Short mmCIF file of C-alpha atoms in Angstrom, two decimals:
data_model
loop_
_atom_site.label_atom_id
_atom_site.label_comp_id
_atom_site.label_asym_id
_atom_site.label_seq_id
_atom_site.Cartn_x
_atom_site.Cartn_y
_atom_site.Cartn_z
CA MET W 13 -33.68 -21.69 -38.51
CA THR W 14 -33.78 -20.05 -41.90
CA ARG W 15 -37.66 -20.22 -41.89
CA ASN W 16 -37.55 -18.23 -38.51
CA LEU W 17 -35.25 -15.51 -39.92
CA ASP W 18 -37.59 -15.17 -42.96
CA ARG W 19 -40.40 -14.53 -40.68
CA PHE W 20 -38.41 -12.29 -38.64
CA PHE W 21 -37.36 -10.15 -41.69
CA SER W 22 -40.82 -10.38 -43.05
CA LYS W 23 -42.25 -8.67 -39.93
CA ILE W 24 -39.60 -6.15 -40.34
CA ASN W 25 -40.53 -5.47 -43.98
CA SER W 26 -44.11 -5.28 -43.19
CA SER W 27 -43.45 -2.36 -41.07
CA PHE W 28 -42.51 -0.56 -44.17
CA ASN W 29 -45.86 -0.94 -45.77
CA VAL W 30 -46.97 2.79 -44.47
CA PRO W 31 -48.29 5.69 -46.08
CA ASP W 32 -45.98 7.77 -48.09
CA GLY W 33 -46.22 10.51 -45.40
CA THR W 34 -44.52 8.60 -42.62
CA ILE W 35 -41.56 7.55 -44.89
CA MET W 36 -39.13 10.20 -43.99
CA LYS W 37 -40.13 9.83 -40.26
CA ASN W 38 -39.21 6.13 -40.24
CA ARG W 39 -35.97 6.74 -42.07
CA SER W 40 -34.96 9.65 -39.43
CA SER W 41 -35.77 7.06 -36.58
CA LYS W 42 -33.51 4.45 -38.25
CA TRP W 43 -30.62 6.86 -38.54
CA PHE W 44 -31.17 7.72 -34.87
CA VAL W 45 -30.82 3.93 -33.93
CA ILE W 46 -27.65 3.90 -35.91
CA ILE W 47 -26.23 6.77 -34.05
CA VAL W 48 -27.10 5.01 -30.63
CA ALA W 49 -25.58 1.82 -31.90
CA LEU W 50 -22.25 3.76 -32.92
CA ALA W 51 -22.46 5.62 -29.49
CA LEU W 52 -22.54 2.27 -27.78
CA LEU W 53 -19.69 0.88 -29.69
CA ILE W 54 -17.54 3.94 -29.01
CA GLY W 55 -18.37 3.54 -25.39
CA GLY W 56 -17.04 0.00 -25.57
CA VAL W 57 -13.78 1.41 -27.00
CA ILE W 58 -13.59 3.82 -24.23
CA VAL W 59 -14.02 1.07 -21.77
CA VAL W 60 -11.31 -0.99 -23.35
CA PHE W 61 -8.80 1.93 -23.22
CA GLY W 62 -9.92 4.17 -20.58
CA PHE W 63 -12.04 2.27 -17.80
CA THR W 64 -8.81 1.55 -15.70
CA ALA W 65 -7.88 5.07 -15.78
CA ILE W 66 -11.27 6.28 -14.73
CA VAL W 67 -11.34 3.84 -11.88
CA ASN W 68 -7.80 4.70 -10.72
CA PHE W 69 -8.83 8.37 -10.76
CA ILE W 70 -11.92 7.60 -8.57
CA ILE W 71 -9.66 5.52 -6.22
CA ASP W 72 -7.01 8.33 -5.95
CA LYS W 73 -9.80 10.95 -5.14
CA GLN W 74 -11.19 8.66 -2.48
CA ILE W 75 -8.00 7.62 -0.68
CA ALA W 76 -6.34 10.94 -0.53
CA LEU W 77 -6.00 12.08 2.99
CA THR W 78 -8.52 14.84 3.08
CA GLU W 79 -11.64 15.45 5.11
CA GLY W 80 -14.33 13.20 3.97
CA SER W 81 -12.31 10.68 1.95
CA GLN W 82 -12.83 6.97 2.53
CA THR W 83 -9.46 6.44 4.06
CA PHE W 84 -8.91 9.66 6.03
CA ASP W 85 -10.81 8.44 9.32
CA MET W 86 -9.18 4.86 9.09
CA TRP W 87 -5.85 6.46 8.74
CA ARG W 88 -6.18 8.99 11.57
CA LYS W 89 -7.60 6.38 13.90
CA PRO W 90 -6.96 2.97 12.51
CA PRO W 91 -9.86 0.40 13.38
CA VAL W 92 -7.26 -2.20 14.42
CA HIS W 93 -5.30 -2.93 17.46
CA PRO W 94 -1.74 -3.69 16.52
CA MET W 95 0.06 -6.30 18.81
CA MET W 96 3.71 -6.10 19.90
CA LYS W 97 5.43 -9.29 21.06
CA VAL W 98 8.74 -8.71 23.03
CA TYR W 99 11.21 -11.44 23.68
CA ILE W 100 14.00 -10.67 26.17
CA TYR W 101 17.30 -12.44 26.33
CA ASN W 102 18.07 -13.30 29.92
CA VAL W 103 21.63 -13.79 31.01
CA THR W 104 21.85 -17.05 33.09
CA ASN W 105 25.54 -16.95 33.85
CA ALA W 106 26.75 -13.38 34.37
CA ASP W 107 29.16 -14.02 37.24
CA GLU W 108 30.73 -16.97 35.33
CA PHE W 109 30.90 -14.91 32.37
CA LEU W 110 32.84 -12.07 33.99
CA ASN W 111 34.99 -14.03 36.36
CA ASP W 112 35.45 -17.38 34.60
CA ASN W 113 35.60 -16.27 31.01
CA GLN W 114 32.59 -18.61 30.22
CA THR W 115 30.54 -18.25 26.95
CA VAL W 116 27.66 -16.16 27.86
CA LYS W 117 24.46 -18.21 28.24
CA LEU W 118 21.10 -16.81 27.35
CA GLN W 119 17.54 -17.72 28.00
CA GLU W 120 15.01 -16.32 25.58
CA LEU W 121 11.87 -15.29 27.64
CA GLY W 122 8.53 -14.31 25.93
CA PRO W 123 6.49 -13.37 24.27
CA TYR W 124 5.31 -10.39 26.48
CA VAL W 125 2.37 -9.23 24.41
CA TYR W 126 1.00 -5.64 24.28
CA GLU W 127 -2.11 -4.41 22.34
CA GLU W 128 -1.67 -1.11 20.80
CA THR W 129 -4.20 1.73 20.07
CA TRP W 130 -2.98 4.16 17.36
CA GLU W 131 -4.46 7.61 16.76
CA LYS W 132 -2.95 10.68 14.96
CA VAL W 133 -3.71 13.86 16.91
CA ASN W 134 -2.99 17.63 16.45
CA LEU W 135 -3.60 17.46 12.88
CA ILE W 136 -2.84 20.52 10.63
CA GLN W 137 -3.83 20.82 6.99
CA HIS W 138 -1.50 22.90 4.78
CA GLU W 139 -2.11 24.44 1.52
CA ASN W 140 0.78 22.72 -0.29
CA GLY W 141 -0.87 19.25 -0.10
CA THR W 142 0.61 18.17 3.25
CA LEU W 143 -0.60 17.28 6.68
CA THR W 144 1.20 17.55 10.17
CA PHE W 145 0.37 15.37 13.03
CA ASN W 146 1.45 13.70 16.28
CA GLN W 147 1.49 10.06 16.74
CA ARG W 148 -0.23 8.77 19.82
CA LYS W 149 0.51 4.87 20.66
CA ILE W 150 -0.90 3.56 23.79
CA PHE W 151 0.56 -0.10 25.01
CA ARG W 152 -1.56 -2.31 27.14
CA PHE W 153 -0.16 -5.52 28.60
CA ASP W 154 -2.01 -8.52 27.76
CA PRO W 155 -1.53 -11.15 30.19
CA THR W 156 -3.82 -13.75 28.59
CA ARG W 157 -1.53 -13.87 25.49
CA SER W 158 1.75 -13.45 27.19
CA ALA W 159 4.07 -16.22 28.34
CA GLY W 160 4.96 -14.39 31.53
CA SER W 161 4.37 -11.34 33.77
CA GLU W 162 5.85 -7.79 33.47
CA ASP W 163 6.98 -8.46 37.05
CA ASP W 164 9.43 -11.27 35.81
CA MET W 165 12.89 -10.46 36.78
CA VAL W 166 15.68 -10.76 34.05
CA VAL W 167 19.40 -10.04 34.08
CA VAL W 168 20.64 -8.08 31.14
CA PRO W 169 23.73 -5.92 30.40
CA ASN W 170 23.79 -2.49 32.01
CA ILE W 171 23.38 -0.61 28.89
CA PRO W 172 23.84 2.95 30.23
CA MET W 173 27.10 1.77 31.96
CA LEU W 174 28.34 -0.10 29.09
CA SER W 175 27.59 2.62 26.70
CA ALA W 176 29.57 5.14 28.77
CA THR W 177 32.61 2.65 29.13
CA SER W 178 32.59 2.03 25.32
CA GLN W 179 32.54 5.76 24.45
CA SER W 180 35.47 6.42 26.87
CA LYS W 181 37.61 3.95 25.07
CA HIS W 182 39.43 6.61 23.19
CA ALA W 183 39.07 9.34 25.97
CA ALA W 184 42.16 10.09 28.21
CA ARG W 185 43.39 7.69 30.59
CA PHE W 186 42.57 9.63 33.57
CA LEU W 187 38.94 10.09 32.45
CA ARG W 188 38.73 6.42 32.40
CA LEU W 189 40.22 6.01 35.81
CA ALA W 190 37.90 8.62 37.20
CA MET W 191 34.97 6.85 35.59
CA ALA W 192 36.06 3.67 37.31
CA SER W 193 35.99 5.32 40.57
CA ILE W 194 32.59 6.79 40.17
CA MET W 195 31.21 3.50 39.20
CA ASP W 196 32.90 1.93 42.30
CA ILE W 197 31.36 4.49 44.49
CA LEU W 198 27.90 4.22 43.12
CA LYS W 199 28.16 0.41 42.83
CA ILE W 200 27.46 0.08 39.31
CA LYS W 201 27.89 -3.23 37.84
CA PRO W 202 27.99 -4.49 34.06
CA PHE W 203 24.76 -6.57 34.65
CA VAL W 204 21.56 -5.33 36.24
CA GLU W 205 18.54 -7.22 37.29
CA VAL W 206 15.30 -5.58 36.55
CA SER W 207 11.87 -6.52 35.92
CA VAL W 208 10.60 -6.90 32.16
CA GLY W 209 8.32 -3.77 32.80
CA GLN W 210 11.36 -1.79 34.03
CA LEU W 211 13.61 -2.85 31.09
CA LEU W 212 10.99 -1.84 28.61
CA TRP W 213 9.22 1.05 30.01
CA GLY W 214 11.98 2.67 32.26
CA TYR W 215 13.77 2.45 35.73
CA GLU W 216 16.03 5.03 37.57
CA ASP W 217 19.58 4.65 36.68
CA PRO W 218 22.29 6.04 38.87
CA LEU W 219 24.49 7.02 35.96
CA LEU W 220 21.80 8.80 34.32
CA LYS W 221 20.85 10.54 37.52
CA LEU W 222 24.36 11.73 37.87
CA ALA W 223 24.61 12.90 34.21
CA LYS W 224 21.64 14.94 34.84
CA ASP W 225 23.50 16.99 37.54
CA VAL W 226 27.03 17.24 35.79
CA VAL W 227 26.66 17.18 32.27
CA PRO W 228 26.31 20.58 30.36
CA LYS W 229 22.76 21.56 29.46
CA GLU W 230 23.21 21.31 25.70
CA GLN W 231 24.58 17.67 26.10
CA LYS W 232 21.87 16.26 28.42
CA LEU W 233 19.86 13.25 27.42
CA PRO W 234 16.12 14.02 27.06
CA TYR W 235 15.12 11.52 29.54
CA GLU W 236 15.98 10.82 33.36
CA GLU W 237 15.19 7.15 33.30
CA PHE W 238 16.47 4.22 31.04
CA GLY W 239 14.15 1.80 29.28
CA LEU W 240 14.34 0.13 25.79
CA LEU W 241 10.73 1.62 25.14
CA TYR W 242 10.98 4.66 27.30
CA GLY W 243 8.79 7.56 26.31
CA LYS W 244 6.91 5.57 23.54
CA ASN W 245 3.84 4.86 25.48
CA GLY W 246 1.65 8.03 24.73
CA THR W 247 1.77 10.94 22.52
CA ALA W 248 5.10 11.52 20.77
CA ALA W 249 6.61 14.90 20.83
CA ASP W 250 7.81 14.44 17.09
CA ASN W 251 5.88 16.58 14.45
CA VAL W 252 5.46 14.35 11.29
CA THR W 253 4.32 15.97 8.04
CA VAL W 254 3.10 13.85 5.24
CA PHE W 255 1.82 14.32 1.71
CA THR W 256 -2.04 13.88 1.62
CA GLY W 257 -2.01 12.45 -2.06
CA ALA W 258 -4.44 15.16 -3.17
CA ASP W 259 -2.23 16.95 -5.45
CA ASP W 260 0.22 13.93 -6.29
CA ILE W 261 -1.11 10.41 -5.59
CA THR W 262 2.49 9.05 -6.00
CA LYS W 263 3.37 10.79 -2.78
CA PHE W 264 0.39 9.45 -0.89
CA GLY W 265 1.37 8.99 2.92
CA VAL W 266 5.07 9.83 2.10
CA ILE W 267 6.76 11.71 4.89
CA ASN W 268 7.71 15.38 3.88
CA ARG W 269 9.32 16.58 6.87
CA PHE W 270 10.21 15.15 10.37
CA ASN W 271 10.35 17.90 13.06
CA GLY W 272 10.63 20.38 10.33
CA LYS W 273 13.60 18.73 8.74
CA SER W 274 13.37 17.27 5.05
CA GLN W 275 16.24 14.89 5.68
CA MET W 276 18.66 13.53 8.25
CA THR W 277 22.20 14.56 8.87
CA HIS W 278 23.87 11.40 10.14
CA TRP W 279 24.92 9.82 7.20
CA LYS W 280 27.59 10.67 4.19
CA THR W 281 25.24 11.38 1.37
CA ASP W 282 21.77 12.96 0.58
CA GLU W 283 20.63 9.71 -0.67
CA CYS W 284 21.21 7.99 2.60
CA ASN W 285 19.82 10.88 4.68
CA ARG W 286 16.37 10.53 2.86
CA ILE W 287 13.22 10.35 4.99
CA ASP W 288 10.66 10.29 2.19
CA GLY W 289 9.11 7.03 3.34
CA SER W 290 5.93 5.73 4.88
CA ASP W 291 5.13 4.92 8.52
CA GLY W 292 4.03 1.50 7.30
CA SER W 293 0.35 1.99 7.51
CA VAL W 294 -0.26 3.44 3.83
CA PHE W 295 1.81 3.59 0.70
CA PRO W 296 1.36 5.21 -2.74
CA PRO W 297 -1.09 3.03 -4.83
CA HIS W 298 -1.05 1.35 -8.25
CA MET W 299 1.89 -1.01 -7.18
CA ASN W 300 3.42 -3.68 -9.42
CA HIS W 301 6.13 -6.32 -8.91
CA ASN W 302 8.85 -3.75 -9.67
CA THR W 303 7.72 -1.40 -7.03
CA THR W 304 9.98 -0.72 -4.02
CA ILE W 305 8.28 0.81 -0.97
CA TYR W 306 10.11 2.59 1.89
CA VAL W 307 9.59 2.67 5.59
CA TYR W 308 10.82 5.33 7.86
CA ASP W 309 11.05 5.44 11.71
CA LYS W 310 13.15 7.62 13.80
CA ASP W 311 14.75 4.73 15.94
CA LEU W 312 15.74 2.84 12.71
CA CYS W 313 17.76 5.91 11.41
CA ARG W 314 17.26 5.41 7.89
CA LEU W 315 14.85 4.42 5.15
CA LEU W 316 14.28 0.74 5.03
CA PRO W 317 13.59 -0.37 1.34
CA LEU W 318 11.08 -3.22 0.80
CA LYS W 319 10.85 -5.12 -2.32
CA PHE W 320 8.24 -7.28 -3.96
CA GLN W 321 8.59 -10.94 -2.83
CA LYS W 322 5.19 -12.65 -3.83
CA GLU W 323 1.61 -12.51 -3.99
CA VAL W 324 -0.50 -13.59 -1.07
CA ILE W 325 -4.18 -14.01 -0.04
CA THR W 326 -4.95 -12.28 3.23
CA SER W 327 -7.95 -12.36 5.61
CA GLY W 328 -11.26 -11.67 4.00
CA ASP W 329 -9.74 -13.23 0.66
CA VAL W 330 -8.20 -9.96 -0.24
CA LYS W 331 -5.13 -10.21 -2.49
CA GLY W 332 -1.96 -8.66 -1.69
CA TYR W 333 1.66 -8.22 -2.49
CA ARG W 334 4.22 -9.21 0.18
CA PHE W 335 7.27 -6.84 0.41
CA SER W 336 10.41 -7.69 2.41
CA PRO W 337 13.82 -6.16 2.67
CA ASP W 338 16.49 -7.37 0.38
CA LYS W 339 18.94 -9.93 1.78
CA ASP W 340 21.77 -7.44 1.49
CA VAL W 341 19.95 -4.47 3.26
CA PHE W 342 22.23 -4.77 6.39
CA ALA W 343 25.12 -6.44 4.41
CA ASP W 344 28.77 -5.61 4.82
CA VAL W 345 30.06 -2.99 2.49
CA SER W 346 32.08 -5.53 0.70
CA ILE W 347 28.79 -7.26 -0.35
CA ASN W 348 26.55 -4.12 -0.85
CA PRO W 349 28.79 -1.10 -1.62
CA ASP W 350 25.67 1.29 -1.16
CA ASN W 351 25.95 0.70 2.63
CA GLU W 352 29.33 2.49 2.58
CA CYS W 353 27.28 5.92 3.16
CA PHE W 354 26.07 4.51 6.61
CA CYS W 355 29.64 4.23 7.79
CA PRO W 356 30.62 7.76 8.38
CA SER W 357 33.67 7.02 10.61
CA GLY W 358 35.04 4.60 7.89
CA PRO W 359 36.04 0.95 8.36
CA PRO W 360 35.69 -1.12 10.22
CA CYS W 361 31.78 -0.74 9.73
CA SER W 362 29.19 -2.81 11.18
CA ARG W 363 29.25 -6.64 10.90
CA HIS W 364 27.36 -8.40 8.15
CA GLY W 365 23.63 -8.40 8.95
CA MET W 366 23.68 -5.35 11.35
CA PHE W 367 23.07 -1.71 11.28
CA ASN W 368 24.91 0.77 13.61
CA VAL W 369 22.37 3.41 14.98
CA SER W 370 24.52 4.91 17.60
CA LEU W 371 24.58 8.16 15.76
CA CYS W 372 20.96 8.84 16.46
CA GLN W 373 20.83 6.97 19.80
CA TYR W 374 23.13 9.49 21.58
CA ASP W 375 26.33 7.55 20.81
CA SER W 376 25.27 4.40 22.57
CA PRO W 377 26.67 1.53 20.64
CA ILE W 378 23.29 0.04 19.67
CA LEU W 379 23.23 -2.25 16.75
CA LEU W 380 19.98 -3.28 14.95
CA SER W 381 19.56 -6.73 13.24
CA PHE W 382 16.93 -8.97 12.35
CA PRO W 383 15.79 -11.54 15.10
CA HIS W 384 18.24 -14.36 15.85
CA PHE W 385 20.70 -12.46 13.49
CA TYR W 386 18.64 -13.42 10.40
CA LEU W 387 20.18 -12.71 7.12
CA GLY W 388 23.41 -11.95 9.22
CA ASP W 389 26.89 -13.28 9.99
CA ASP W 390 26.05 -16.70 11.97
CA SER W 391 29.31 -16.55 13.80
CA VAL W 392 27.81 -13.58 15.81
CA ARG W 393 25.07 -15.91 16.96
CA THR W 394 27.19 -18.86 17.81
CA LYS W 395 29.42 -16.75 20.08
CA VAL W 396 26.64 -16.93 22.70
CA GLU W 397 24.55 -20.04 23.72
CA GLY W 398 20.87 -20.21 23.84
CA ILE W 399 19.86 -18.70 20.38
CA SER W 400 18.33 -21.03 17.93
CA PRO W 401 19.20 -20.72 14.14
CA PRO W 402 16.91 -18.25 12.52
CA ASN W 403 14.09 -19.01 10.14
CA ALA W 404 12.04 -16.85 7.68
CA SER W 405 8.65 -17.83 9.11
CA GLU W 406 9.52 -16.44 12.59
CA HIS W 407 12.04 -13.83 12.04
CA GLU W 408 11.61 -12.26 8.58
CA PHE W 409 10.40 -8.57 8.28
CA TYR W 410 7.50 -8.19 6.05
CA ILE W 411 4.45 -6.03 5.02
CA ASP W 412 1.42 -7.40 2.96
CA VAL W 413 -0.09 -4.42 0.95
CA GLN W 414 -3.16 -4.21 -1.23
CA PRO W 415 -1.52 -3.12 -4.39
CA GLU W 416 -4.20 -0.88 -6.01
CA MET W 417 -4.91 1.13 -2.99
CA GLY W 418 -1.77 0.94 -1.05
CA VAL W 419 -3.42 -0.19 2.27
CA SER W 420 -1.41 -2.41 4.62
CA LEU W 421 -3.32 -5.65 5.08
CA ARG W 422 -0.94 -7.56 7.29
CA ALA W 423 2.50 -6.62 8.91
CA LYS W 424 5.22 -8.32 10.95
CA ALA W 425 8.03 -5.70 11.70
CA ARG W 426 10.62 -7.58 13.33
CA LEU W 427 13.78 -6.12 14.68
CA GLN W 428 16.57 -7.03 17.36
CA ILE W 429 18.37 -4.71 19.66
CA ASN W 430 21.93 -5.54 20.25
CA LEU W 431 24.86 -3.88 22.21
CA ALA W 432 28.31 -3.85 20.99
CA VAL W 433 30.50 -4.02 24.09
CA SER W 434 34.26 -3.07 24.11
CA GLN W 435 36.88 -4.07 26.40
CA VAL W 436 38.46 -1.17 28.46
CA VAL W 437 41.44 -2.33 30.53
CA ASP W 438 41.45 0.96 32.56
CA ILE W 439 37.98 0.40 34.00
CA LYS W 440 38.19 -2.57 36.34
CA GLN W 441 34.34 -3.19 36.13
CA VAL W 442 34.80 -4.20 32.47
CA ALA W 443 38.44 -5.08 32.35
CA THR W 444 37.60 -8.79 31.62
CA PHE W 445 34.66 -7.93 29.38
CA PRO W 446 35.63 -9.20 25.85
CA ASP W 447 34.67 -7.35 22.59
CA ILE W 448 31.25 -8.87 22.14
CA ILE W 449 28.04 -8.07 20.54
CA PHE W 450 25.28 -8.68 23.14
CA PRO W 451 21.67 -9.33 22.06
CA ILE W 452 19.21 -7.70 24.42
CA MET W 453 15.84 -8.24 22.97
CA TRP W 454 13.78 -8.68 19.93
CA PHE W 455 10.20 -7.54 19.13
CA GLU W 456 7.46 -8.20 16.42
CA ASP W 457 5.19 -5.31 15.91
CA GLY W 458 2.26 -5.48 13.59
CA ILE W 459 -1.12 -6.62 12.60
CA GLU W 460 -2.68 -10.16 11.49
CA LYS W 461 -5.65 -8.83 9.81
CA LEU W 462 -8.08 -5.89 9.19
CA PRO W 463 -11.71 -5.92 10.36
CA GLU W 464 -14.23 -7.69 8.28
CA ASN W 465 -15.94 -4.48 7.32
CA VAL W 466 -12.77 -3.01 5.80
CA THR W 467 -11.88 -6.18 3.99
CA ASP W 468 -15.25 -6.12 2.52
CA LEU W 469 -14.74 -2.68 1.36
CA LEU W 470 -11.30 -3.34 -0.10
CA ARG W 471 -12.56 -6.56 -1.96
CA LEU W 472 -15.44 -4.50 -3.26
CA ALA W 473 -13.33 -1.82 -4.58
CA THR W 474 -10.66 -3.90 -6.13
CA GLU W 475 -12.76 -6.88 -7.40
CA THR W 476 -15.84 -5.05 -8.71
CA PRO W 477 -14.10 -2.90 -11.35
CA PRO W 478 -12.57 -5.59 -13.30
CA VAL W 479 -15.98 -7.61 -13.40
CA ALA W 480 -17.86 -4.36 -14.26
CA ARG W 481 -15.42 -3.77 -17.10
CA VAL W 482 -16.05 -7.27 -18.55
CA TYR W 483 -19.91 -6.86 -18.21
CA LEU W 484 -19.73 -3.40 -19.85
CA LEU W 485 -17.61 -4.49 -22.77
CA TYR W 486 -20.12 -7.40 -23.54
CA VAL W 487 -23.23 -5.10 -23.25
CA LEU W 488 -21.75 -2.16 -25.06
CA PHE W 489 -20.27 -4.21 -28.04
CA ILE W 490 -23.13 -6.77 -28.27
CA ALA W 491 -25.91 -4.09 -27.95
CA GLY W 492 -24.18 -1.76 -30.39
CA SER W 493 -23.46 -4.28 -32.94
CA VAL W 494 -26.91 -5.75 -32.92
CA LEU W 495 -28.62 -2.32 -33.12
CA LEU W 496 -26.13 -1.36 -36.01
CA VAL W 497 -26.73 -4.50 -37.90
CA ILE W 498 -30.37 -4.42 -37.72
CA SER W 499 -30.67 -0.59 -38.47
CA VAL W 500 -28.33 -0.90 -41.43
CA PHE W 501 -30.31 -4.01 -42.73
CA CYS W 502 -33.52 -2.29 -42.12
CA LEU W 503 -32.21 0.94 -43.94
CA ILE W 504 -31.14 -1.02 -46.87
CA ARG W 505 -34.50 -2.91 -47.24
CA SER W 506 -36.36 0.38 -46.78
CA SER W 507 -34.45 1.86 -49.68
CA SER W 508 -35.03 -1.14 -51.83
CA ARG W 509 -38.74 -1.04 -50.87
CA GLN W 510 -38.87 2.61 -51.92
CA GLU W 511 -37.41 1.80 -55.34
CA THR W 512 -39.86 -0.95 -55.91
CA MET W 513 -42.88 1.31 -54.93
CA SER W 514 -41.50 4.02 -57.30
CA LEU W 515 -41.12 1.70 -60.40
CA GLU W 516 -44.60 0.27 -59.67
CA GLY W 517 -46.07 3.74 -59.49
CA THR W 518 -44.34 4.80 -62.93
CA ALA W 519 -45.84 1.74 -64.74
CA HIS W 520 -49.17 2.50 -63.35
CA TYR W 521 -49.15 6.07 -64.71
CA THR W 522 -47.80 4.96 -68.02
CA ALA W 523 -50.78 2.63 -68.46
CA ASN W 524 -53.30 5.22 -67.44
CA ASP W 525 -51.66 7.66 -70.15
CA GLU W 526 -52.16 5.03 -72.92
CA MET W 527 -55.87 4.61 -71.95
CA ASN W 528 -56.46 8.41 -71.84
CA LYS W 529 -54.81 8.94 -75.32
CA LYS W 530 -57.11 6.21 -76.66
CA LYS W 531 -60.25 7.88 -75.30
CA LYS W 532 -59.20 11.18 -76.55
CA ALA W 533 -58.64 9.77 -80.16
CA ALA W 534 -62.16 8.22 -80.03
CA MET W 535 -63.78 11.32 -79.21
CA ASN W 536 -62.04 12.95 -82.29
CA GLY W 537 -63.31 10.22 -84.58
CA HIS W 538 -59.99 8.66 -85.02
CA THR W 539 -58.71 5.15 -84.24
CA ASN W 540 -55.46 5.16 -85.61
CA GLY W 541 -56.86 5.29 -89.33
CA LYS W 542 -59.81 2.95 -88.69
CA THR W 543 -63.69 4.11 -89.20
CA ILE W 544 -65.81 3.47 -86.09
CA ASP W 545 -69.45 2.38 -87.03
CA SER W 546 -71.70 4.69 -85.03
CA LYS W 547 -75.42 3.69 -84.43
CA VAL W 548 -77.74 6.47 -84.55
CA ASN W 549 -80.35 6.59 -81.87
CA PRO W 550 -83.77 6.56 -83.66
CA ALA W 551 -85.07 9.26 -81.34
CA PHE W 552 -82.65 11.82 -82.95
CA VAL W 553 -83.66 10.85 -86.67
CA GLY W 554 -85.07 13.97 -88.36
CA ASP W 555 -88.60 14.14 -90.09
CA ASN W 556 -86.87 14.34 -93.48
CA VAL W 557 -85.53 10.97 -93.19
CA SER W 558 -87.46 8.73 -95.55
#
């Protein structure tokens, strides 16, 4: 090894045996190499401290919702088809429940599966970094994945009727008696038998038809039929304005205004009336385990906060963060005091594990919960028969998000619709109806995976920068260090060589001076005091020599 190094440096030293005229040129080239080496090392330092910021800057520019960005087209028209699974609670003993005070028995039917196509239409870009659109959702029934047909008949509570009777509980008695007479004439009953398709997408209800004719214009409902998903198959009339992220990436995909309003008016405080959440498709990027994301939907009537739960691996080996609601998100006020603002009428408020959305559902006593009353009061579930105990794997609400880019990778938005029924003795049709919370249906809406080309792009965008950073660090630091060491060594050797050559030149000139002095003295007949014998050439001897 030592012998090889000696040979290596000998070759380097031999390069210095050049004419004097090239010495300055070689020295300049060595200083240039040193400057290059220092530049490489400085580049390595920049990579250590600034590489992530540079990558994040590039990502932010690419994902902003502007024409030509990487995510704009995918956001406008997602390359996926979300699936909605619907489960209906069919009442199997309606007459016995009304007449014999039997416990209500339910049969869970489904899933009834619908494939969705999403598109944002009527896009308008604004100069303040926002974008307005209307959401178009098309639902197509998928019989191959469903456990039944849309023509399946089910018996469910008559929601329009029971909503009206519950609202009349505190009205004048003569109004309740008049309502009972009208319902008797129209033959309206507490339970209706309709098809699954009618229950979801709408059927003509005599009470709604009557209300259309007698209710003042300003109090009329915006629909003529009743259906749990009525009016949702098509382009929504709601104008949604979101931040594009071009000016502030921390607001990427966040709702700015909904139908021109910057907040709701249902609840007690501004905090609870906030709407600055996502629609669930994209979120502000650069998340960590302490990040809280928010989802807003008009039917939910509030922001739903989701907190980090765990790291997951999704389809295509893309790493994601799973976000889910806290266990106390729908908790009773005694457990979660922050929920007091969602109780504008004062106690009693909603039961533990439920959320009252009646204020934004035309005063219908609708309560939302997680399926099978997951995270709720189990006594509500056990008051009816036919609902199995809840479990997280089937009934939890969650969204898996790619943390660096804020893209949803997988989602299971699961909610249950319930009806809070009150007993009203003056209305004979519901006189025997106890105060009860009736589960109507629950659904799971979301995606299982993204297309392969999208996951490949996400994996490339998130896995390549860290690898490139490591390689850049090795290349810049090693190349810079090696060049610097060699250049400095060569510069030192060169300087040493110059000194040696200078000393040798001085000795040479000194010796020449001595020889010149001796020659000069000889020509003057002096040899430091000694006489030099000179032989006379006979050819120059004069004639007078004897």
